[in-house]
Coordinates of C-alpha atoms in Angstrom, one line a residue:
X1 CA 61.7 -2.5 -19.6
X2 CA 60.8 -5.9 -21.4
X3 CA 59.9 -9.2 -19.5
X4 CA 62.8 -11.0 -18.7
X5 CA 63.0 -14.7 -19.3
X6 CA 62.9 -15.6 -15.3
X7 CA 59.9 -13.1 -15.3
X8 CA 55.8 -13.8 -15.6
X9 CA 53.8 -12.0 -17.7
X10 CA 51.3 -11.6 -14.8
X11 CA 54.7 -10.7 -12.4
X12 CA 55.3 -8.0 -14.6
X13 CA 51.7 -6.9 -14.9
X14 CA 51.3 -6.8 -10.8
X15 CA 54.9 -4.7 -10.9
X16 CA 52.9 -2.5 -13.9
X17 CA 49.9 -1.9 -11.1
X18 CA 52.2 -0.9 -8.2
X19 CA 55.2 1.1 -9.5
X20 CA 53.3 2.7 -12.4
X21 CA 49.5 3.4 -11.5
X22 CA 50.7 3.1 -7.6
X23 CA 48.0 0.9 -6.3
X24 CA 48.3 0.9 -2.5
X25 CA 49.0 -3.2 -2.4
X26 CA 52.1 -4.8 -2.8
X27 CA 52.4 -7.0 -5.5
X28 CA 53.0 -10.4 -4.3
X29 CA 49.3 -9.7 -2.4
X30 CA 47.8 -9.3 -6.0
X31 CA 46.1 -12.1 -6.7
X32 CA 45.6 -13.3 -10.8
X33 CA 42.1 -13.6 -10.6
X34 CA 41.4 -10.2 -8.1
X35 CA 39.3 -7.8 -10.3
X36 CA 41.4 -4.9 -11.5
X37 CA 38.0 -2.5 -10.9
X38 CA 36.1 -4.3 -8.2
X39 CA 38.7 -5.5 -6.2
X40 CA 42.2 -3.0 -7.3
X41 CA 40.1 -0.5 -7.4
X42 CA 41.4 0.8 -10.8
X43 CA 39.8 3.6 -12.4
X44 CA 39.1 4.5 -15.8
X45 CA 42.4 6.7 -16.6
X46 CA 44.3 3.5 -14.9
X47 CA 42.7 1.2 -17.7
X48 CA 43.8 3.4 -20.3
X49 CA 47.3 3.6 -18.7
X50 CA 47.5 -0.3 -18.4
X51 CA 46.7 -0.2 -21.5
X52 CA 49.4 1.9 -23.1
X53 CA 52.2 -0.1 -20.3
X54 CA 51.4 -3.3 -21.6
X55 CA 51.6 -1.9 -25.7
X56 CA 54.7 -0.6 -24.5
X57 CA 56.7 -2.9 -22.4
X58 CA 55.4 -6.3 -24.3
X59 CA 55.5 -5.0 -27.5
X60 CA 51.9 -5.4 -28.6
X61 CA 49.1 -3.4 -30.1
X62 CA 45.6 -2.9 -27.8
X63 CA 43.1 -2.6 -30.6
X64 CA 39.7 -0.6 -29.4
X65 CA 38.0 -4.0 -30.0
X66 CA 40.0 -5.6 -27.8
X67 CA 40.2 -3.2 -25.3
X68 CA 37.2 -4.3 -23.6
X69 CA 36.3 -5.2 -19.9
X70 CA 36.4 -9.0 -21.1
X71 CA 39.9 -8.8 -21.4
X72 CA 41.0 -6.0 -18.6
X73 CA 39.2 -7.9 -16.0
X74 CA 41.6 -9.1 -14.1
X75 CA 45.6 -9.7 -14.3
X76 CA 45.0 -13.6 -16.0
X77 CA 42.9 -11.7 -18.3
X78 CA 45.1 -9.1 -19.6
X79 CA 48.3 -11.8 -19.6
X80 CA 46.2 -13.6 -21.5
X81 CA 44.9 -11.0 -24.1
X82 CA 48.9 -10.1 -24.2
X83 CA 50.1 -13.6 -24.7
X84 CA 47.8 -13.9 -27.9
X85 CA 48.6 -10.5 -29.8
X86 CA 52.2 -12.0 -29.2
X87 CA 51.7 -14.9 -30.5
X88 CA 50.2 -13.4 -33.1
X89 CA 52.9 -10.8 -33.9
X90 CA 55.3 -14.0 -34.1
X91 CA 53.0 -15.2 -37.0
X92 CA 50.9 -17.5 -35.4
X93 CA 47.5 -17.6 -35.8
X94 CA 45.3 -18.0 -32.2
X95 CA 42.1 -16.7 -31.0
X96 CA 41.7 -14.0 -29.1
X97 CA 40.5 -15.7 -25.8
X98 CA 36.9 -15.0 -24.9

């Protein structure tokens, strides 16, 4: 499944969380900013998994480097770390956001 054009990155993140690591919340109560650990209560095998969804359905590669709690903080923080390797894959150059 890719990210259709009427679709969010953070939508599809919150519909990553519920249908495929089955967090107990429905999505539309996920909140961008909630703390995937602290607040989702996601574990460490549900980082990894996030990690390999979003590689998967956005098309992007999660280096080691950037696999870090910085980025997989919170759903703003991973759409964000997503939105720059693809901008990045499309040639551009941007920062990684810090």
């Amino acid at each position: 499944m890719t990210v259709g054009s009427g679709d969010t990155l953070e939508a599809t993140l919150k519909e990553i969380l519920v249908e495929d690591l089955f967090l107990d919340l429905p999505a539309e109560r996920i909140g961008d900013d909630d703390g995937l650990q602290d607040v989702l209560g996601l574990d460490s095998l549900g980082f990894v998994e996030l990690r390999a969804q979003c590689e998967q359905r956005f098309g992007v590669k999660i280096t080691d480097a950037e696999f870090t709690p910085l980025h997989f903080r919170s759903v703003r923080t991973v759409a964000d770390l997503v939105r720059t390797l693809r901008a990045e894959t499309a040639g551009e150059h941007v920062a990684v956001p810090k």
